[in-house]
C-alpha cells in the first residue's frame, strides 16, 4: 500500500517530525484549515504545497488570508450551498461529498472538470460530465484507536469493490480522524495507524481481488 501525503510540490513531513514508517509505508497527512490559525504552520503549508481540508466560509477565509492556493484545497461539502459555490469560484478542484444534492451543487457551478471523493454515505453512482470520482472518504470514529482506522479502511474497500463491479474503479481512499496535535505529536501514534491500515488493505484487496489503492490518512480537526 502507498499512503500518500497529498501535496502539490513533493511530500515533505510535517514540521519537525519525520514521516513515520510502518511495514514500508510512508504516512500521509492533510491539514485542516482551522489549524491555519497557527501562523507558523500556515507558512509551512503554503511553502511546501501541503493539501488543506476546508469546510465552510470561515475555513475559506483562512485559506484566502494565508494565500493557500486553490490547487492545495480539498473542500468538504456541507449544507451551506453558498460556501460550496464560493469554493468552486475560488478555483478549488477537489471536493468531498456525501449527498447527491451536494454533488449536484458542485456540478451546477462548474464548466471545467472537478474531482470528487465520495463520503461513506454518498450514492455510489454518478452521471455528470464535469465531475469525476477519484476516491472514497470517511471520518474515523474513535481515531485514537488504530483498529478503528483499520475498520474504516475495510468499509471503504467494500464500497470500492461495488464501484469496481459496476465498471467504475477508484484508486484512492481517504481517511480523516483525530486532532492535528496527534499528527504533530508522538510518531508512534501515526506509525500504529499506518500499520493497521496497511494490514487491513492487504486483507481486503485479497478478499475483493482489487489493486491496492493510494491512501491518505489525515487529521480531522485543529
XYZ file of N, CA, C and O in Angstrom:
888
model
N 0.839 -1.195 0.000
C 0.000 0.000 0.000
C 0.873 1.242 0.000
O 1.908 1.277 0.648
N 0.457 2.249 -0.733
C 1.132 3.531 -0.690
C 0.228 4.526 0.011
O -0.838 4.862 -0.485
N 0.619 4.966 1.190
C -0.125 6.011 1.879
C 0.541 7.322 1.509
O 1.699 7.549 1.824
N -0.165 8.182 0.784
C 0.477 9.341 0.196
C 0.097 10.617 0.924
O -1.023 10.788 1.377
N 1.066 11.495 1.031
C 0.828 12.841 1.513
C 0.367 13.659 0.339
O 1.076 13.821 -0.635
N -0.862 14.144 0.360
C -1.387 14.903 -0.761
C -0.748 16.278 -0.777
O -1.035 17.124 0.049
N 0.119 16.499 -1.706
C 0.765 17.788 -1.857
C 0.793 18.148 -3.325
O 0.480 17.340 -4.184
N 1.184 19.367 -3.598
C 1.364 19.777 -4.981
C 2.831 19.940 -5.311
O 3.186 20.117 -6.454
N 3.700 19.888 -4.330
C 5.126 20.098 -4.562
C 5.939 19.128 -3.711
O 6.617 19.496 -2.774
N 5.824 17.845 -4.000
C 6.583 16.877 -3.235
C 5.837 16.417 -1.996
O 4.672 16.724 -1.793
N 6.527 15.677 -1.127
C 5.895 15.069 0.034
C 6.714 15.319 1.291
O 7.333 14.416 1.840
N 6.751 16.553 1.771
C 7.524 16.843 2.971
C 6.828 16.316 4.210
O 5.606 16.220 4.245
N 7.572 15.955 5.255
C 6.944 15.607 6.526
C 6.396 16.851 7.196
O 6.733 17.978 6.819
N 5.544 16.647 8.173
C 5.063 17.779 8.952
C 6.231 18.420 9.703
O 7.272 17.799 9.890
N 6.080 19.672 10.135
C 7.211 20.397 10.727
C 7.875 19.649 11.876
O 7.203 19.186 12.797
N 9.181 19.504 11.797
C 9.996 18.942 12.861
C 9.585 17.533 13.250
O 9.790 17.091 14.364
N 8.982 16.828 12.325
C 8.537 15.471 12.629
C 8.806 14.584 11.425
O 8.205 14.786 10.372
N 9.710 13.622 11.481
C 9.971 12.763 10.333
C 8.746 11.917 9.996
O 7.950 11.577 10.861
N 8.602 11.607 8.727
C 7.481 10.770 8.302
C 7.645 9.376 8.885
O 8.626 8.697 8.618
N 6.700 8.905 9.712
C 6.823 7.577 10.315
C 6.783 6.480 9.257
O 6.159 6.623 8.220
N 7.456 5.380 9.554
C 7.471 4.228 8.674
C 6.808 3.058 9.405
O 7.002 2.865 10.596
N 6.017 2.322 8.674
C 5.435 1.100 9.218
C 5.176 0.166 8.052
O 4.473 0.525 7.115
N 5.759 -1.007 8.111
C 5.595 -2.003 7.050
C 5.935 -1.410 5.682
O 5.307 -1.702 4.680
N 6.961 -0.519 5.657
C 7.379 0.066 4.396
C 6.456 1.137 3.860
O 6.549 1.500 2.687
N 5.567 1.656 4.664
C 4.565 2.622 4.209
C 4.910 4.009 4.726
O 5.234 4.188 5.893
N 4.842 4.995 3.863
C 5.001 6.384 4.284
C 3.668 6.936 4.738
O 2.681 6.853 4.018
N 3.625 7.525 5.930
C 2.386 8.098 6.444
C 2.088 9.391 5.712
O 2.961 10.203 5.479
N 0.833 9.589 5.351
C 0.445 10.814 4.671
C -0.459 11.654 5.548
O -1.119 11.163 6.447
N -0.487 12.961 5.276
C -1.292 13.856 6.094
C -1.864 14.978 5.258
O -1.300 15.343 4.224
N -2.978 15.526 5.707
C -3.536 16.747 5.144
C -3.976 17.593 6.327
O -4.476 17.074 7.309
N -3.806 18.882 6.230
C -4.019 19.769 7.369
C -5.422 20.375 7.323
O -5.832 20.883 6.281
N -6.183 20.336 8.427
C -7.476 21.019 8.448
C -7.285 22.519 8.422
O -6.381 23.056 9.067
N -8.137 23.213 7.669
C -7.976 24.654 7.507
C -8.010 25.386 8.841
O -7.332 26.413 9.008
N -8.785 24.884 9.794
C -8.878 25.553 11.095
C -7.530 25.651 11.790
O -7.309 26.532 12.626
N -6.591 24.747 11.437
C -5.264 24.773 12.057
C -4.404 25.906 11.516
O -3.331 26.189 12.062
N -4.852 26.577 10.466
C -4.071 27.658 9.881
C -4.032 28.899 10.762
O -3.318 29.856 10.445
N -4.774 28.899 11.862
C -4.648 29.995 12.826
C -3.264 30.011 13.452
O -2.832 31.029 13.995
N -2.550 28.881 13.389
C -1.137 28.818 13.771
C -0.333 29.337 12.579
O -0.188 28.657 11.565
N 0.172 30.561 12.688
C 0.804 31.203 11.531
C 2.024 30.422 11.034
O 2.263 30.334 9.831
N 2.801 29.859 11.958
C 3.977 29.099 11.532
C 3.564 27.885 10.702
O 4.185 27.567 9.684
N 2.504 27.202 11.141
C 2.011 26.056 10.388
C 1.470 26.505 9.035
O 1.717 25.857 8.008
N 0.739 27.627 9.033
C 0.192 28.142 7.772
C 1.304 28.474 6.790
O 1.209 28.174 5.595
N 2.375 29.079 7.278
C 3.502 29.415 6.407
C 4.130 28.153 5.837
O 4.502 28.104 4.658
N 4.261 27.126 6.680
C 4.841 25.861 6.226
C 3.959 25.193 5.175
O 4.440 24.692 4.158
N 2.646 25.199 5.405
C 1.705 24.599 4.459
C 1.801 25.300 3.106
O 1.872 24.651 2.050
N 1.822 26.616 3.136
C 1.905 27.375 1.882
C 3.228 27.102 1.165
O 3.263 26.859 -0.049
N 4.322 27.119 1.891
C 5.644 26.960 1.295
C 5.836 25.579 0.681
O 6.423 25.434 -0.396
N 5.298 24.536 1.348
C 5.524 23.170 0.904
C 4.404 22.619 0.029
O 4.483 21.479 -0.433
N 3.357 23.394 -0.203
C 2.283 22.929 -1.069
C 1.465 21.801 -0.487
O 0.901 20.982 -1.222
N 1.369 21.733 0.843
C 0.610 20.665 1.502
C -0.891 20.923 1.352
O -1.352 22.056 1.387
N -1.658 19.864 1.164
C -3.097 19.998 1.000
C -3.781 20.411 2.299
O -3.323 20.085 3.397
N -4.902 21.104 2.140
C -5.679 21.632 3.259
C -7.134 21.232 3.070
O -7.680 21.358 1.972
N -7.768 20.747 4.126
C -9.191 20.439 4.092
C -9.972 21.640 4.609
O -9.738 22.096 5.732
N -10.887 22.150 3.804
C -11.702 23.297 4.194
C -13.167 22.906 4.208
O -13.615 22.074 3.410
N -13.896 23.539 5.133
C -15.343 23.306 5.199
C -16.016 24.565 5.723
O -15.791 24.943 6.875
N -16.770 25.226 4.885
C -17.496 26.410 5.322
C -16.758 27.703 5.033
O -15.584 27.720 4.659
N -17.486 28.794 5.212
C -16.963 30.118 4.883
C -15.728 30.482 5.701
O -14.770 31.071 5.183
N -15.731 30.163 7.003
C -14.604 30.545 7.851
C -13.316 29.879 7.375
O -12.259 30.528 7.316
N -13.403 28.603 7.029
C -12.220 27.904 6.525
C -11.735 28.531 5.222
O -10.529 28.689 5.000
N -12.659 28.896 4.358
C -12.267 29.527 3.103
C -11.629 30.891 3.354
O -10.688 31.289 2.653
N -12.122 31.605 4.374
C -11.497 32.877 4.745
C -10.045 32.660 5.172
O -9.147 33.430 4.796
N -9.800 31.615 5.969
C -8.442 31.318 6.417
C -7.540 30.957 5.240
O -6.378 31.380 5.170
N -8.060 30.162 4.342
C -7.292 29.781 3.158
C -6.892 31.021 2.367
O -5.740 31.165 1.936
N -7.843 31.924 2.178
C -7.558 33.154 1.432
C -6.569 34.046 2.179
O -5.632 34.592 1.591
N -6.773 34.183 3.480
C -5.932 35.067 4.275
C -4.471 34.633 4.236
O -3.561 35.474 4.183
N -4.259 33.326 4.255
C -2.890 32.811 4.296
C -2.351 32.483 2.901
O -1.291 31.863 2.784
N -3.076 32.878 1.879
C -2.611 32.730 0.489
C -2.333 31.281 0.126
O -1.356 30.974 -0.569
N -3.207 30.389 0.600
C -3.117 28.985 0.215
C -3.734 28.839 -1.178
O -4.851 29.284 -1.418
N -3.015 28.222 -2.080
C -3.505 28.114 -3.440
C -4.688 27.150 -3.547
O -4.785 26.174 -2.814
N -5.576 27.443 -4.501
C -6.769 26.621 -4.678
C -6.425 25.169 -4.970
O -7.132 24.255 -4.535
N -5.318 24.930 -5.671
C -4.931 23.573 -6.016
C -4.581 22.753 -4.772
O -4.600 21.515 -4.812
N -4.284 23.425 -3.663
C -3.961 22.715 -2.423
C -5.202 22.341 -1.610
O -5.098 21.570 -0.663
N -6.360 22.884 -1.950
C -7.542 22.775 -1.102
C -8.420 21.597 -1.517
O -8.697 21.391 -2.700
N -8.850 20.836 -0.521
C -9.909 19.841 -0.684
C -11.101 20.371 0.109
O -11.002 20.551 1.330
N -12.221 20.631 -0.570
C -13.370 21.233 0.106
C -14.398 20.167 0.461
O -14.840 19.398 -0.394
N -14.772 20.149 1.750
C -15.795 19.213 2.221
C -17.159 19.887 2.124
O -17.450 20.846 2.836
N -17.980 19.398 1.224
C -19.307 19.975 1.026
C -20.174 19.765 2.255
O -20.095 18.724 2.913
N -21.019 20.749 2.546
C -21.951 20.672 3.655
C -23.262 21.315 3.262
O -23.533 21.535 2.071
N -24.093 21.664 4.233
C -25.400 22.245 3.917
C -25.342 23.671 3.391
O -26.327 24.162 2.835
N -24.200 24.354 3.557
C -24.069 25.734 3.118
C -23.796 25.768 1.615
O -22.653 25.643 1.164
N -24.834 25.957 0.836
C -24.697 25.951 -0.617
C -23.834 27.113 -1.107
O -23.064 26.974 -2.057
N -23.968 28.262 -0.445
C -23.194 29.435 -0.858
C -21.702 29.190 -0.683
O -20.884 29.609 -1.510
N -21.320 28.516 0.400
C -19.904 28.237 0.641
C -19.357 27.284 -0.410
O -18.221 27.446 -0.873
N -20.156 26.288 -0.795
C -19.720 25.379 -1.848
C -19.510 26.133 -3.153
O -18.506 25.942 -3.855
N -20.450 27.021 -3.470
C -20.316 27.830 -4.688
C -19.079 28.717 -4.614
O -18.378 28.911 -5.618
N -18.809 29.249 -3.439
C -17.631 30.092 -3.276
C -16.360 29.278 -3.497
O -15.413 29.756 -4.142
N -16.310 28.069 -2.956
C -15.135 27.215 -3.158
C -14.904 26.966 -4.645
O -13.766 27.026 -5.135
N -15.975 26.683 -5.371
C -15.858 26.494 -6.820
C -15.323 27.764 -7.467
O -14.416 27.731 -8.302
N -15.874 28.912 -7.055
C -15.447 30.182 -7.615
C -13.997 30.515 -7.333
O -13.352 31.222 -8.124
N -13.473 30.024 -6.222
C -12.069 30.256 -5.877
C -11.116 29.357 -6.661
O -9.904 29.500 -6.558
N -11.688 28.423 -7.402
C -10.855 27.551 -8.221
C -10.536 26.212 -7.605
O -9.696 25.467 -8.136
N -11.170 25.863 -6.484
C -10.954 24.551 -5.861
C -11.415 23.471 -6.838
O -12.474 23.598 -7.470
N -10.638 22.413 -6.950
C -10.984 21.359 -7.908
C -11.287 20.016 -7.254
O -11.782 19.111 -7.925
N -10.994 19.873 -5.953
C -11.235 18.599 -5.268
C -12.273 18.794 -4.164
O -12.172 19.715 -3.354
N -13.266 17.904 -4.137
C -14.379 18.021 -3.205
C -14.679 16.671 -2.569
O -14.481 15.619 -3.183
N -15.162 16.725 -1.330
C -15.694 15.546 -0.645
C -17.188 15.766 -0.494
O -17.622 16.809 0.028
N -17.996 14.822 -0.955
C -19.449 14.971 -0.878
C -20.102 13.741 -0.292
O -19.606 12.627 -0.481
N -21.211 13.953 0.428
C -21.906 12.790 0.991
C -23.383 12.733 0.626
O -24.092 11.835 1.080
N -23.872 13.649 -0.209
C -25.252 13.569 -0.690
C -25.276 13.896 -2.180
O -24.403 14.596 -2.703
N -26.322 13.408 -2.852
C -26.483 13.715 -4.274
C -26.667 15.214 -4.485
O -26.193 15.774 -5.479
N -27.350 15.872 -3.539
C -27.569 17.308 -3.658
C -26.248 18.076 -3.639
O -26.041 19.015 -4.425
N -25.352 17.694 -2.734
C -24.055 18.363 -2.664
C -23.279 18.196 -3.965
O -22.699 19.156 -4.493
N -23.282 16.998 -4.490
C -22.559 16.751 -5.723
C -23.168 17.506 -6.890
O -22.454 18.052 -7.737
N -24.505 17.567 -6.910
C -25.179 18.314 -7.971
C -24.838 19.791 -7.881
O -24.682 20.464 -8.910
N -24.692 20.303 -6.663
C -24.345 21.714 -6.482
C -22.983 22.021 -7.083
O -22.805 23.042 -7.760
N -22.021 21.145 -6.847
C -20.704 21.338 -7.443
C -20.814 21.301 -8.967
O -20.264 22.152 -9.673
N -21.548 20.325 -9.481
C -21.696 20.197 -10.923
C -22.390 21.382 -11.558
O -22.045 21.799 -12.673
N -23.368 21.961 -10.853
C -24.118 23.102 -11.390
C -23.258 24.352 -11.511
O -23.571 25.255 -12.282
N -22.213 24.416 -10.703
C -21.401 25.638 -10.616
C -20.208 25.644 -11.556
O -19.476 26.637 -11.601
N -19.963 24.560 -12.270
C -18.699 24.469 -12.992
C -18.911 24.186 -14.472
O -19.945 23.665 -14.892
N -17.898 24.524 -15.226
C -17.820 24.139 -16.634
C -16.428 23.616 -16.943
O -15.995 23.619 -18.092
N -15.737 23.200 -15.895
C -14.457 22.510 -16.021
C -14.498 21.302 -15.097
O -15.288 21.260 -14.155
N -13.646 20.351 -15.349
C -13.669 19.106 -14.587
C -13.349 19.344 -13.113
O -12.423 20.073 -12.772
N -14.162 18.750 -12.235
C -13.901 18.740 -10.803
C -13.816 17.289 -10.353
O -14.371 16.384 -10.989
N -13.135 17.084 -9.214
C -12.825 15.730 -8.775
C -13.427 15.481 -7.401
O -13.305 16.309 -6.502
N -14.074 14.332 -7.266
C -14.844 14.026 -6.066
C -14.294 12.832 -5.299
O -13.926 11.810 -5.886
N -14.264 12.992 -3.974
C -14.199 11.869 -3.057
C -15.617 11.639 -2.547
O -16.239 12.564 -2.022
N -16.131 10.435 -2.684
C -17.454 10.113 -2.170
C -17.341 9.716 -0.704
O -16.595 8.805 -0.355
N -18.100 10.404 0.151
C -18.111 10.046 1.562
C -18.860 8.732 1.748
O -19.520 8.232 0.819
N -18.778 8.178 2.955
C -19.302 6.825 3.148
C -20.816 6.736 3.045
O -21.360 5.644 2.931
N -21.533 7.870 3.063
C -22.978 7.851 2.905
C -23.414 8.296 1.507
O -24.601 8.356 1.208
N -22.460 8.630 0.643
C -22.791 9.170 -0.666
C -23.289 8.076 -1.610
O -22.872 6.927 -1.509
N -24.184 8.435 -2.545
C -24.559 7.467 -3.577
C -23.340 7.114 -4.404
O -22.495 7.967 -4.690
N -23.254 5.858 -4.801
C -22.043 5.392 -5.479
C -22.050 5.675 -6.980
O -20.996 5.710 -7.597
N -23.204 5.865 -7.558
C -23.265 6.096 -8.986
C -23.420 7.587 -9.266
O -24.138 8.297 -8.561
N -22.740 8.050 -10.291
C -22.734 9.471 -10.602
C -22.690 9.642 -12.118
O -21.863 9.037 -12.786
N -23.582 10.476 -12.639
C -23.577 10.748 -14.067
C -23.507 12.239 -14.320
O -24.525 12.902 -14.398
N -22.308 12.762 -14.437
C -22.111 14.181 -14.692
C -20.768 14.349 -15.395
O -19.735 13.946 -14.865
N -20.782 14.958 -16.573
C -19.548 15.032 -17.350
C -18.508 15.940 -16.734
O -17.322 15.873 -17.078
N -18.937 16.818 -15.784
C -17.985 17.730 -15.162
C -17.401 17.172 -13.872
O -16.496 17.774 -13.303
N -17.926 16.054 -13.381
C -17.483 15.501 -12.104
C -16.878 14.123 -12.305
O -17.488 13.258 -12.929
N -15.702 13.936 -11.749
C -15.044 12.627 -11.832
C -14.762 12.121 -10.427
O -14.139 12.822 -9.621
N -15.228 10.923 -10.132
C -14.962 10.299 -8.835
C -13.543 9.747 -8.853
O -13.194 8.927 -9.709
N -12.737 10.224 -7.903
C -11.348 9.762 -7.844
C -11.061 8.929 -6.601
O -10.006 8.317 -6.493
N -11.993 8.918 -5.641
C -11.716 8.154 -4.432
C -12.897 8.135 -3.492
O -13.956 8.713 -3.760
N -12.708 7.452 -2.373
C -13.716 7.315 -1.329
C -13.158 7.874 -0.030
O -11.959 7.785 0.238
N -14.046 8.439 0.774
C -13.626 9.088 2.017
C -14.523 8.654 3.169
O -15.717 8.374 2.996
N -13.940 8.639 4.379
C -14.740 8.502 5.591
C -14.010 9.134 6.761
O -12.770 9.222 6.765
N -14.780 9.600 7.739
C -14.225 10.043 9.007
C -14.093 8.835 9.928
O -14.980 7.979 9.971
N -13.014 8.781 10.655
C -12.743 7.657 11.541
C -13.226 7.994 12.944
O -12.764 8.961 13.554
N -14.177 7.225 13.439
C -14.627 7.379 14.813
C -13.613 6.714 15.739
O -12.949 5.751 15.367
N -13.498 7.207 16.957
C -12.534 6.638 17.907
C -11.143 6.609 17.292
O -10.446 5.580 17.289
N -10.718 7.772 16.762
C -9.487 7.831 15.980
C -8.238 7.546 16.795
O -7.172 7.289 16.225
N -8.322 7.578 18.126
C -7.169 7.247 18.944
C -6.842 5.765 18.937
O -5.783 5.355 19.399
N -7.743 4.960 18.390
C -7.580 3.510 18.353
C -7.201 3.087 16.931
O -8.008 3.200 16.011
N -5.992 2.599 16.699
C -5.596 2.200 15.344
C -6.553 1.201 14.707
O -6.732 1.197 13.486
N -7.198 0.356 15.527
C -8.136 -0.621 14.976
C -9.321 0.062 14.304
O -9.902 -0.475 13.351
N -9.688 1.257 14.776
C -10.786 1.995 14.162
C -10.412 2.455 12.751
O -11.259 2.493 11.845
N -9.150 2.805 12.555
C -8.681 3.166 11.214
C -8.736 1.960 10.295
O -9.119 2.076 9.116
N -8.359 0.799 10.812
C -8.425 -0.422 10.012
C -9.863 -0.730 9.615
O -10.135 -1.089 8.460
N -10.798 -0.566 10.542
C -12.213 -0.827 10.244
C -12.726 0.123 9.172
O -13.482 -0.270 8.274
N -12.321 1.397 9.269
C -12.742 2.382 8.274
C -12.189 2.028 6.895
O -12.879 2.160 5.877
N -10.939 1.581 6.854
C -10.352 1.182 5.575
C -11.098 -0.004 4.972
O -11.341 -0.057 3.758
N -11.486 -0.952 5.821
C -12.241 -2.107 5.327
C -13.585 -1.669 4.739
O -14.032 -2.183 3.702
N -14.249 -0.725 5.397
C -15.525 -0.218 4.904
C -15.367 0.387 3.509
O -16.145 0.097 2.587
N -14.354 1.218 3.345
C -14.171 1.853 2.050
C -13.777 0.856 0.971
O -14.162 1.005 -0.195
N -13.039 -0.154 1.335
C -12.664 -1.153 0.339
C -13.878 -1.962 -0.129
O -13.963 -2.348 -1.294
N -14.820 -2.206 0.769
C -16.029 -2.917 0.338
C -16.842 -2.058 -0.621
O -17.419 -2.554 -1.602
N -16.872 -0.745 -0.381
C -17.556 0.164 -1.314
C -16.780 0.258 -2.628
O -17.374 0.337 -3.708
N -15.475 0.250 -2.538
C -14.656 0.269 -3.747
C -14.923 -0.960 -4.607
O -14.939 -0.878 -5.848
N -15.150 -2.092 -3.964
C -15.443 -3.318 -4.705
C -16.751 -3.186 -5.476
O -16.873 -3.677 -6.615
N -17.736 -2.511 -4.885
C -19.013 -2.293 -5.577
C -18.795 -1.428 -6.816
O -19.303 -1.724 -7.904
N -18.028 -0.364 -6.651
C -17.753 0.504 -7.790
C -16.997 -0.237 -8.887
O -17.282 -0.074 -10.078
N -16.023 -1.045 -8.486
C -15.259 -1.799 -9.476
C -16.171 -2.765 -10.245
O -16.035 -2.923 -11.467
N -17.104 -3.391 -9.538
C -18.029 -4.321 -10.176
C -18.941 -3.611 -11.172
O -19.413 -4.218 -12.136
N -19.168 -2.303 -10.933
C -20.008 -1.508 -11.832
C -19.196 -0.866 -12.953
O -19.727 -0.053 -13.724
N -17.920 -1.183 -13.022
C -17.079 -0.637 -14.063
C -16.522 0.740 -13.777
O -16.066 1.421 -14.698
N -16.552 1.149 -12.506
C -16.041 2.469 -12.126
C -15.051 2.334 -10.976
O -15.301 2.810 -9.863
N -13.910 1.711 -11.208
C -12.948 1.520 -10.114
C -12.358 2.848 -9.655
O -12.251 3.800 -10.436
N -12.011 2.928 -8.367
C -11.316 4.091 -7.820
C -9.961 3.629 -7.293
O -9.796 2.477 -6.904
N -9.006 4.537 -7.317
C -7.656 4.139 -6.903
C -7.153 4.905 -5.699
O -5.963 4.918 -5.411
N -8.074 5.565 -4.966
C -7.693 6.285 -3.750
C -8.742 6.071 -2.664
O -9.937 6.003 -2.952
N -8.271 5.993 -1.424
C -9.182 6.117 -0.292
C -8.600 7.156 0.654
O -7.382 7.346 0.714
N -9.478 7.820 1.375
C -9.106 8.981 2.168
C -9.732 8.826 3.554
O -10.958 8.715 3.670
N -8.897 8.796 4.591
C -9.353 8.596 5.965
C -8.982 9.810 6.799
O -7.818 10.223 6.813
N -9.966 10.377 7.515
C -9.722 11.542 8.360
C -10.117 11.222 9.794
O -11.171 10.625 10.033
N -9.292 11.660 10.730
C -9.644 11.418 12.124
C -8.661 12.041 13.092
O -7.471 12.167 12.791
N -9.173 12.437 14.251
C -8.329 12.942 15.316
C -7.861 14.365 15.095
O -7.931 14.903 13.989
N -7.370 15.003 16.154
C -6.860 16.377 16.057
C -5.459 16.403 15.476
O -4.714 15.425 15.558
N -5.103 17.544 14.907
C -3.788 17.648 14.286
C -2.660 17.491 15.308
O -1.548 17.083 14.963
N -2.953 17.765 16.581
C -1.922 17.590 17.608
C -1.426 16.150 17.650
O -0.249 15.892 17.940
N -2.317 15.198 17.363
C -1.906 13.786 17.336
C -0.874 13.557 16.234
O 0.083 12.799 16.410
N -1.073 14.208 15.098
C -0.191 14.001 13.960
C 1.125 14.737 14.134
O 2.148 14.334 13.576
N 1.095 15.825 14.890
C 2.323 16.566 15.149
C 3.040 16.064 16.394
O 4.135 16.499 16.694
N 2.386 15.176 17.117
C 2.936 14.704 18.380
C 3.725 13.417 18.229
O 4.590 13.305 17.370
N 3.401 12.426 19.044
C 4.157 11.179 19.092
C 4.042 10.420 17.771
O 2.949 10.020 17.361
N 5.166 10.195 17.107
C 5.164 9.478 15.833
C 4.698 8.036 16.003
O 4.300 7.402 15.017
N 4.713 7.522 17.215
C 4.254 6.157 17.444
C 2.789 6.000 17.060
O 2.375 4.975 16.514
N 1.987 7.034 17.337
C 0.556 7.009 17.000
C 0.372 6.863 15.494
O -0.378 6.010 15.017
N 1.073 7.703 14.724
C 0.927 7.669 13.274
C 1.422 6.337 12.727
O 0.798 5.739 11.844
N 2.534 5.848 13.259
C 3.044 4.565 12.808
C 2.061 3.437 13.052
O 1.896 2.552 12.202
N 1.373 3.462 14.213
C 0.394 2.420 14.523
C -0.805 2.509 13.587
O -1.346 1.481 13.147
N -1.236 3.731 13.275
C -2.348 3.918 12.342
C -1.990 3.367 10.965
O -2.755 2.624 10.345
N -0.823 3.714 10.483
C -0.386 3.271 9.158
C -0.290 1.749 9.102
O -0.727 1.115 8.137
N 0.279 1.142 10.147
C 0.415 -0.310 10.166
C -0.945 -0.992 10.153
O -1.152 -1.991 9.444
N -1.907 -0.443 10.918
C -3.244 -1.028 10.969
C -3.948 -0.919 9.620
O -4.588 -1.864 9.148
N -3.826 0.251 8.979
C -4.452 0.446 7.678
C -3.799 -0.455 6.631
O -4.474 -1.065 5.801
N -2.491 -0.565 6.676
C -1.771 -1.410 5.729
C -2.234 -2.861 5.817
O -2.494 -3.518 4.796
N -2.364 -3.369 7.028
C -2.808 -4.752 7.199
C -4.231 -4.941 6.685
O -4.546 -5.928 6.004
N -5.112 -3.972 7.010
C -6.498 -4.066 6.565
C -6.596 -4.044 5.039
O -7.356 -4.808 4.440
N -5.811 -3.167 4.410
C -5.843 -3.087 2.953
C -5.340 -4.370 2.311
O -5.896 -4.823 1.302
N -4.309 -4.961 2.897
C -3.820 -6.221 2.353
C -4.897 -7.299 2.390
O -5.102 -8.031 1.412
N -5.605 -7.384 3.518
C -6.673 -8.379 3.656
C -7.797 -8.126 2.661
O -8.285 -9.048 1.987
N -8.239 -6.874 2.562
C -9.411 -6.559 1.745
C -9.106 -6.626 0.254
O -9.964 -7.034 -0.539
N -7.911 -6.244 -0.141
C -7.562 -6.356 -1.556
C -7.535 -7.820 -1.991
O -7.967 -8.156 -3.095
N -7.052 -8.683 -1.114
C -7.088 -10.098 -1.418
C -8.508 -10.634 -1.461
O -8.860 -11.433 -2.345
N -9.324 -10.166 -0.545
C -10.714 -10.650 -0.479
C -11.499 -10.258 -1.725
O -12.261 -11.057 -2.270
N -11.333 -9.006 -2.170
C -12.126 -8.483 -3.293
C -11.374 -8.536 -4.622
O -11.910 -8.108 -5.647
N -10.160 -9.017 -4.601
C -9.339 -9.080 -5.815
C -9.181 -7.692 -6.438
O -9.407 -7.493 -7.636
N -8.767 -6.729 -5.619
C -8.594 -5.351 -6.058
C -7.122 -4.954 -5.990
O -6.365 -5.482 -5.182
N -6.748 -4.009 -6.831
C -5.428 -3.408 -6.715
C -5.380 -2.542 -5.463
O -6.381 -1.931 -5.076
N -4.211 -2.488 -4.823
C -4.087 -1.637 -3.643
C -4.218 -0.169 -4.037
O -3.531 0.285 -4.964
N -5.071 0.562 -3.343
C -5.220 1.979 -3.669
C -4.154 2.824 -2.988
O -3.496 2.377 -2.051
N -3.996 4.043 -3.461
C -3.267 5.035 -2.695
C -4.159 5.469 -1.549
O -5.379 5.529 -1.683
N -3.564 5.748 -0.400
C -4.335 6.059 0.803
C -3.796 7.339 1.436
O -2.584 7.501 1.596
N -4.684 8.235 1.773
C -4.329 9.415 2.549
C -4.921 9.278 3.943
O -6.122 9.006 4.078
N -4.103 9.409 4.976
C -4.594 9.490 6.340
C -4.332 10.908 6.831
O -3.246 11.439 6.640
N -5.351 11.540 7.397
C -5.260 12.962 7.685
C -5.924 13.314 9.000
O -6.839 12.626 9.455
N -5.467 14.400 9.584
C -6.132 14.949 10.767
C -7.513 15.468 10.366
O -7.705 15.957 9.249
N -8.445 15.385 11.297
C -9.805 15.851 11.031
C -10.052 17.238 11.608
O -10.752 18.070 11.007
N -9.490 17.520 12.786
C -9.767 18.767 13.482
C -8.468 19.471 13.859
O -7.403 18.862 13.891
N -8.595 20.759 14.174
C -7.433 21.546 14.592
C -7.097 21.242 16.036
O -7.916 20.761 16.790
